[in-house]
Tab-separated table of C-alpha atoms in Angstrom:
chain	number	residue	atom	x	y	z
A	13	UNK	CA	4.303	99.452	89.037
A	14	UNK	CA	7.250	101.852	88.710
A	15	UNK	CA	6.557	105.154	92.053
A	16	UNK	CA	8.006	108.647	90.604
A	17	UNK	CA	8.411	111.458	92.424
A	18	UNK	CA	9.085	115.223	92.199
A	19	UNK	CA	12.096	117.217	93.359
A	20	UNK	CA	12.971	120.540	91.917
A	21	UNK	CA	10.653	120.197	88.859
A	22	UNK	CA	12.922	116.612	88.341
A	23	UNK	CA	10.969	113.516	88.077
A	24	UNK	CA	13.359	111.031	89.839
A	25	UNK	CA	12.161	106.825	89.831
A	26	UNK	CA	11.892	105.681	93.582
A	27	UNK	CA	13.901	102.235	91.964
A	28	UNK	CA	16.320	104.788	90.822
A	29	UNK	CA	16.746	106.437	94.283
A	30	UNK	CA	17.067	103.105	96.014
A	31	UNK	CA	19.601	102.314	93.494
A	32	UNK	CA	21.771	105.364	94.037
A	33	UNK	CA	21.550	104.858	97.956
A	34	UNK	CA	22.805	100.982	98.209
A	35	UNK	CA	25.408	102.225	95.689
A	36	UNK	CA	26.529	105.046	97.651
A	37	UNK	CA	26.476	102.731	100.722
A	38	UNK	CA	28.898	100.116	99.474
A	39	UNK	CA	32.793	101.601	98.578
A	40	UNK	CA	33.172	101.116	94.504
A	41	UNK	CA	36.151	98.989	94.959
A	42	UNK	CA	33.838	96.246	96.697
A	43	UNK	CA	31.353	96.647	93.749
A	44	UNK	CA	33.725	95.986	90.578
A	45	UNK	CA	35.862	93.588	93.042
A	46	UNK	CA	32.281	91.417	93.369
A	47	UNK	CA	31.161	92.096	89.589
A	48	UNK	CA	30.732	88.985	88.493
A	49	UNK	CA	31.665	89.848	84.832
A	50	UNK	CA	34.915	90.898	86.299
A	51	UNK	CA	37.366	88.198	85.459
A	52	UNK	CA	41.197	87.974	84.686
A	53	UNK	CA	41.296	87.217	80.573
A	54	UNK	CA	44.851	84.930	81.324
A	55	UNK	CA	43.836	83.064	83.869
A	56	UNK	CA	39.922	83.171	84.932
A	57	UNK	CA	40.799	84.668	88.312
A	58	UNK	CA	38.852	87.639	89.778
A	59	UNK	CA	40.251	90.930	88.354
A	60	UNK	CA	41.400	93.602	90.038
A	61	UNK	CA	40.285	96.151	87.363
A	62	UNK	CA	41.799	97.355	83.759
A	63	UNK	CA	45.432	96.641	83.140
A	64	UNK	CA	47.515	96.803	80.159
A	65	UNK	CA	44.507	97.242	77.830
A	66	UNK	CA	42.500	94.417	79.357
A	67	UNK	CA	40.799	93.065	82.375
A	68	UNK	CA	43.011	90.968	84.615
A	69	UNK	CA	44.272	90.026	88.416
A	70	UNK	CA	47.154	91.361	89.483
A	71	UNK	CA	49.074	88.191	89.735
A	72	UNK	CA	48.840	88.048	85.327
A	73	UNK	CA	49.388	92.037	85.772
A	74	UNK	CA	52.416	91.422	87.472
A	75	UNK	CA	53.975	88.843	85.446
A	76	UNK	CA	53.327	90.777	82.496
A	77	UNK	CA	55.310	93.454	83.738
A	78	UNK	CA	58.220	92.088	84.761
A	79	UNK	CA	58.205	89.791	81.266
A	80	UNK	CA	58.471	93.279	79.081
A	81	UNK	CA	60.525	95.321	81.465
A	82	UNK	CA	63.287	92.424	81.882
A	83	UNK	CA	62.498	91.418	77.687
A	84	UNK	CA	62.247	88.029	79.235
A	85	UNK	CA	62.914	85.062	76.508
A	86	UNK	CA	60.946	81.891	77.938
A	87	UNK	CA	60.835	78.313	76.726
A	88	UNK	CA	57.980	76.180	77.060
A	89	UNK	CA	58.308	72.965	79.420
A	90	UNK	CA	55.924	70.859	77.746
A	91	UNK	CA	56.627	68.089	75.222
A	92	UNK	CA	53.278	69.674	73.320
A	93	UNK	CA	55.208	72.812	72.860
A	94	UNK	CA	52.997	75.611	73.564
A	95	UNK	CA	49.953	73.500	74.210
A	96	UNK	CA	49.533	74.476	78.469
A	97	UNK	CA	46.760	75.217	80.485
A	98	UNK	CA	46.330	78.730	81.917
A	99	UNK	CA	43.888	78.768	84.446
A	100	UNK	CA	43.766	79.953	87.692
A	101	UNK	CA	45.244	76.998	89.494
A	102	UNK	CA	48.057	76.317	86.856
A	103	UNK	CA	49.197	79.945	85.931
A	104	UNK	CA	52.273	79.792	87.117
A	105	UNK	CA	53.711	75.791	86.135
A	106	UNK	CA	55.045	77.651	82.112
A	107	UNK	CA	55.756	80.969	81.912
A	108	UNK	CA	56.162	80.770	78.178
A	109	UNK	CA	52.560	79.654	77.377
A	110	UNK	CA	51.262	82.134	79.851
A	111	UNK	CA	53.068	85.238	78.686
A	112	UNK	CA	51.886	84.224	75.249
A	113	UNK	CA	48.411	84.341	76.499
A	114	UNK	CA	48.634	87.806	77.713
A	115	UNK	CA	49.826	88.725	74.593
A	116	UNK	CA	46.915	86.361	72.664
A	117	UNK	CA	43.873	88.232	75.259
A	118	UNK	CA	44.927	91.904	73.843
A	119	UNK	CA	47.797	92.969	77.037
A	120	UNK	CA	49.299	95.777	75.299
A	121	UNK	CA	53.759	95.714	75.572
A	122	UNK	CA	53.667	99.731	74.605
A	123	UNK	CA	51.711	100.322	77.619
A	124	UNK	CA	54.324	99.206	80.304
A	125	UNK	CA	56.493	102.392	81.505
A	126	UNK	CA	59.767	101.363	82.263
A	127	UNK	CA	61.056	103.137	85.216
A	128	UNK	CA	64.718	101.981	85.539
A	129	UNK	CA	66.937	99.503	84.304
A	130	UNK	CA	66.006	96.015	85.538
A	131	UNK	CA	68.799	93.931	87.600
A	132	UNK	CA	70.455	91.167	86.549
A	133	UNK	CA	68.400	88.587	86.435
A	134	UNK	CA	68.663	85.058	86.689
A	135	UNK	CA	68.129	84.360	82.905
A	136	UNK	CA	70.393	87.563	82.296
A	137	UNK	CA	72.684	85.390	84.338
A	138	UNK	CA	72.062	82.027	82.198
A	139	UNK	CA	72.684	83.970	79.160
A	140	UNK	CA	76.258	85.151	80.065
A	141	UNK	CA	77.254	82.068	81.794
A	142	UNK	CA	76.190	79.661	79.155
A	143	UNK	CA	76.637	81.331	76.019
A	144	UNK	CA	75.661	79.392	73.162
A	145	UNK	CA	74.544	76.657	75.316
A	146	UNK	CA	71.375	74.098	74.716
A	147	UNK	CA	67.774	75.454	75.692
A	148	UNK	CA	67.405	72.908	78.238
A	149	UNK	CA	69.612	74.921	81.113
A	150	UNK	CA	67.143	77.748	80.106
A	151	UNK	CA	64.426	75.706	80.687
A	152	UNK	CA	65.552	74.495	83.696
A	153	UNK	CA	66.261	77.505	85.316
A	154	UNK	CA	62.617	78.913	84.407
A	155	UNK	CA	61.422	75.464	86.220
A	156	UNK	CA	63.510	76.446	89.025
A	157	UNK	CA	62.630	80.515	89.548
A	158	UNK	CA	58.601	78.763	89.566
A	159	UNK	CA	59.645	76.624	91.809
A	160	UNK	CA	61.306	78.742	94.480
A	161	UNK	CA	58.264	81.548	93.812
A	162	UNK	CA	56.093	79.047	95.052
A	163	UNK	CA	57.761	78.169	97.939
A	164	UNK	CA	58.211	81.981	98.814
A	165	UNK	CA	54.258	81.285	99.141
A	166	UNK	CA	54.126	78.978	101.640
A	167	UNK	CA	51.533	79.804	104.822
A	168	UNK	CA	54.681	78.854	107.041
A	169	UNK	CA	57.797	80.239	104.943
A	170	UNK	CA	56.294	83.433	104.399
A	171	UNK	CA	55.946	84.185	108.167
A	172	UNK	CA	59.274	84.021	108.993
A	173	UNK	CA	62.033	87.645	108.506
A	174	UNK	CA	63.365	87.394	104.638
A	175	UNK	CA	66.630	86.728	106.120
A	176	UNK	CA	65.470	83.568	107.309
A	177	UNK	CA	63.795	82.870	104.216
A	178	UNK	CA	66.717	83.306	102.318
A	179	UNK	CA	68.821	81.383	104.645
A	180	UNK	CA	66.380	78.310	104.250
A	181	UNK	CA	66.002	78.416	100.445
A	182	UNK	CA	69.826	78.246	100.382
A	183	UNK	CA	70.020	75.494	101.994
A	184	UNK	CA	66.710	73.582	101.254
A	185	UNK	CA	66.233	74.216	97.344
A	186	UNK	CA	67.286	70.922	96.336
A	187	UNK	CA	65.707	68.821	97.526
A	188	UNK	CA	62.423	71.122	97.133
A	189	UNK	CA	63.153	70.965	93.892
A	190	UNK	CA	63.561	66.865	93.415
A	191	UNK	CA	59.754	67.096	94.821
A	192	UNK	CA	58.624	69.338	92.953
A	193	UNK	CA	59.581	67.709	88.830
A	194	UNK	CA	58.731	64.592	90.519
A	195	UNK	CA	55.243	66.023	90.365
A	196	UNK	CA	55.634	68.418	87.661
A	197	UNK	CA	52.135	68.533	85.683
A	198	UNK	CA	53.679	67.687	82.487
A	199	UNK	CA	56.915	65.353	81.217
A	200	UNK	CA	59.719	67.420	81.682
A	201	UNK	CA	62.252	64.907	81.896
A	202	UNK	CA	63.767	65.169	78.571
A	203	UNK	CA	65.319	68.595	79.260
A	204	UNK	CA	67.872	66.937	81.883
A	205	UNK	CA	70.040	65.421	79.621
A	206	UNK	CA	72.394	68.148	79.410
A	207	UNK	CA	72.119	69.725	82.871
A	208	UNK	CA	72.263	66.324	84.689
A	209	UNK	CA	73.375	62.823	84.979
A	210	UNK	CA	71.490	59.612	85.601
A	211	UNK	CA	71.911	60.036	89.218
A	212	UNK	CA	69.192	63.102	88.857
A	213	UNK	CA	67.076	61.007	86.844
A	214	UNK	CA	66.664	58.312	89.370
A	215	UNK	CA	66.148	60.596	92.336
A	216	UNK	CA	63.103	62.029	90.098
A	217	UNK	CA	62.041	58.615	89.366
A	218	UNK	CA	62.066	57.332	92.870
A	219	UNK	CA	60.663	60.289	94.549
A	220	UNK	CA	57.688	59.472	91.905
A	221	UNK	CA	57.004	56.091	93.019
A	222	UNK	CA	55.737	57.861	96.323
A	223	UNK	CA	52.884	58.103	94.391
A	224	UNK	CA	51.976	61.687	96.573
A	225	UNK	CA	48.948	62.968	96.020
A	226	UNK	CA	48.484	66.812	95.763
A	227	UNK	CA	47.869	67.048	99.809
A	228	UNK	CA	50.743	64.761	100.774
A	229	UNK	CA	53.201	66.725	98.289
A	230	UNK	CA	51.930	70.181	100.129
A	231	UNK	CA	52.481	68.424	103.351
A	232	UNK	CA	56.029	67.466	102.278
A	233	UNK	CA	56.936	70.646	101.226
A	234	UNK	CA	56.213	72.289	104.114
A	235	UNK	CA	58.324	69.828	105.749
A	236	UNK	CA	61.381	70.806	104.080
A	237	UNK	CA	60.945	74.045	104.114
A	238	UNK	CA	60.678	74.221	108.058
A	239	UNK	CA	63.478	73.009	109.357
A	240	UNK	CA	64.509	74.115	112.462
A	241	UNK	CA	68.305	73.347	111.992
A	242	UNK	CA	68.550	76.138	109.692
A	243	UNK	CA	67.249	79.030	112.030
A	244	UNK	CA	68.856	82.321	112.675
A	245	UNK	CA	67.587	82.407	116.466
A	246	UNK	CA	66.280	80.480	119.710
A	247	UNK	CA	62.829	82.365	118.777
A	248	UNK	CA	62.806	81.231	115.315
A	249	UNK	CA	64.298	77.892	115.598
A	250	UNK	CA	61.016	77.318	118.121
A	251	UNK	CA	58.952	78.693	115.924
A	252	UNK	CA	60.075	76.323	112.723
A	253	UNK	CA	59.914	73.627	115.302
A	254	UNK	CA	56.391	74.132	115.848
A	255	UNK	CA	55.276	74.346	111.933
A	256	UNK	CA	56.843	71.058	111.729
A	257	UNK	CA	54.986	69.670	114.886
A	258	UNK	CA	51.952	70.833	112.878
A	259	UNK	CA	52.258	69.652	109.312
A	260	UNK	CA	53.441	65.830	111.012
A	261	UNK	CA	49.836	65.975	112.597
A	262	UNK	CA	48.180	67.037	109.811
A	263	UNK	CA	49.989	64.232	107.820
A	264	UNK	CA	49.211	61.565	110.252
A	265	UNK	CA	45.435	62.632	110.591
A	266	UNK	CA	44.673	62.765	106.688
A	267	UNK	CA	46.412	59.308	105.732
A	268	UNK	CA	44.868	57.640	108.916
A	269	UNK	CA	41.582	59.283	107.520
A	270	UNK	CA	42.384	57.451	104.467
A	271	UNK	CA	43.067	54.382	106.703
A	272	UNK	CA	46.459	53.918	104.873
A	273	UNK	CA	48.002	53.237	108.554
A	274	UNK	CA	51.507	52.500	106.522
A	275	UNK	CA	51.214	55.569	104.334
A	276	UNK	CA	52.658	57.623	107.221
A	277	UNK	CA	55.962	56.042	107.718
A	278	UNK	CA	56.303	55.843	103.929
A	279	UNK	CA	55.889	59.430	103.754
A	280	UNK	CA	58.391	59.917	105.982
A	281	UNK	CA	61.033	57.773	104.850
A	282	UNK	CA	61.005	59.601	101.601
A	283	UNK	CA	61.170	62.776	103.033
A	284	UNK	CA	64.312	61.341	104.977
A	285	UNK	CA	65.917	60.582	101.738
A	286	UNK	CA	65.073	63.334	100.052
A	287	UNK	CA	66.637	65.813	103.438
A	288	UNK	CA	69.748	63.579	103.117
A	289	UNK	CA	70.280	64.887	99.556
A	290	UNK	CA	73.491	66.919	98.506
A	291	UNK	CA	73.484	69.538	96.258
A	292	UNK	CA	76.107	67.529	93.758
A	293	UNK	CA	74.076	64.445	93.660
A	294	UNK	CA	73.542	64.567	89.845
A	295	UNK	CA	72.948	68.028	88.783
A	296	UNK	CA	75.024	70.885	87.751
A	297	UNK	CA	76.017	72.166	91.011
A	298	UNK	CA	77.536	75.989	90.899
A	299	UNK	CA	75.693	77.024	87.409
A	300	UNK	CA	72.467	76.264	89.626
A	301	UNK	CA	73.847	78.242	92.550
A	302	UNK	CA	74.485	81.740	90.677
A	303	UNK	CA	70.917	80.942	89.207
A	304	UNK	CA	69.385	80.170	93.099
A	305	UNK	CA	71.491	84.133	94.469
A	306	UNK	CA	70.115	85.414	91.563
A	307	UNK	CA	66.278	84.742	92.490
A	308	UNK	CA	67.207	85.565	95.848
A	309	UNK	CA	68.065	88.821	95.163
A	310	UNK	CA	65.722	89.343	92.674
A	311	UNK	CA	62.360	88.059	94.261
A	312	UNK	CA	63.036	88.466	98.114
């Protein structure tokens, strides 16, 4: 049975009271951070509060943003054009399909304020170096901006000065980027015909008969991108060299926990080959270099 009590002629619940004093307690971020109605319409994620017109994490808040303000024109990857899942975990694999989801959930264009004029971009860049050209460059180049944003997330990459990081992307992006189509979530392989020859295509097609599974690609990647050769100082070369010590023995202990005893060495023969890469080995070498300064400067 409901207690009341009286205060100044003001019947007040004692539920009520309780209420107001584990509310006043606890900071009001932590409360609509920990709703559990609180959810990012793009993506399922946890929201971060009202943006745009809807509810929605900053990551989709973001994007959104930077789509209007730079009138980005994406392309879908997918061979079932427009067909790609948005979730949480696969947000950011086609840009197209996910900015067409913002618009689908109700995120309102009017509402973004643009401040300034945007910088050249990298798909500014595309357009004026490849006028007229096929899509597939386009799509390429969105494949390759993902790519190199998720690398900028990397738990080792991201420690290291943005000089560095820019230093190693220069000089590690291609074969990050082999890796990464080889495991690409959908077939993307038709849009190469244009940008690349067949050497490209069987770099893709051998890295994929590694067979990687989503721990061992991780594992690889942070491989590449920690490599000690490319370090700007003593400190940092040390410091590379130890990330690498790491992710070996991680490697080692999760394939011998698979008892694969082979899987090791086969892991890192491919990554071998895929560090002994050169940046002409089938692909369309300087068009892909303005697009790699241009993400640089843009995104770091």
């Amino acid at each position: 049975m409901e207690t009341r009590i009286k205060v100044h002629n003001f019947q007040i619940s004692l539920v009520s009271v309780s209420y107001v004093l584990i509310m006043v307690s606890i900071p009001v971020g932590f409360y609509f951070l920990t709703s559990p109605a609180a959810k990012c319409k793009v993506c399922g994620d946890q929201s971060s509060g009202k943006h745009y017109g809807i509810q929605c994490c900053d990551g989709c808040s973001c994007f959104f943003k930077r789509s209007v303000r730079k009138n980005s024109n994406y392309v879908c990857i997918a061979v079932a054009k427009g067909q790609c899942p948005i979730d949480k975990s696969r947000r950011n694999w086609c840009p197209y399909c996910r900015f067409r989801k913002c618009l689908r959930v109700g995120m309102n264009v009017a509402a973004v304020q643009t401040e300034r004029g945007p910088r050249l971009t990298p798909l500014t860049r595309l357009r004026k170096i490849n006028k007229g050209n096929t899509k597939n460059y386009q799509i390429l180049s969105q494949i390759l901006i993902t790519c190199l944003q998720q690398a900028q997330s990397n738990d080792h990459l991201r420690t290291l000065p943005i000089k560095q990081q820019q230093v190693i992307i220069r000089m590690v992006w291609y074969e990050y980027l082999i890796l990464k189509i080889s495991y690409w979530p959908v077939d993307i392989m038709s849009v190469f015909s244009e940008c690349s020859d067949g050497n490209f295509k069987n770099l893709i097609e051998t890295t994929k008969q590694l067979k990687a599974d989503v721990m061992e690609v991780k594992l690889l990647e942070s491989l590449i991108l920690c490599r000690k050769e490319y370090a700007l100082s003593r400190e940092l070369a040390s410091l590379l060299d130890s990330y690498t010590d790491y992710n070996l023995m991680v490697t080692y202990r999760y394939v011998a926990h698979e008892k694969n005893y082979l899987r090791f060495g086969h892991l890192l023969l491919a990554l071998r080959q895929l560090c002994s890469l050169k940046v002409n080995d089938g692909l369309n070498n300087q068009f892909f270099l303005n697009i790699i300064e241009d993400i640089l400067q843009t995104y770091y």
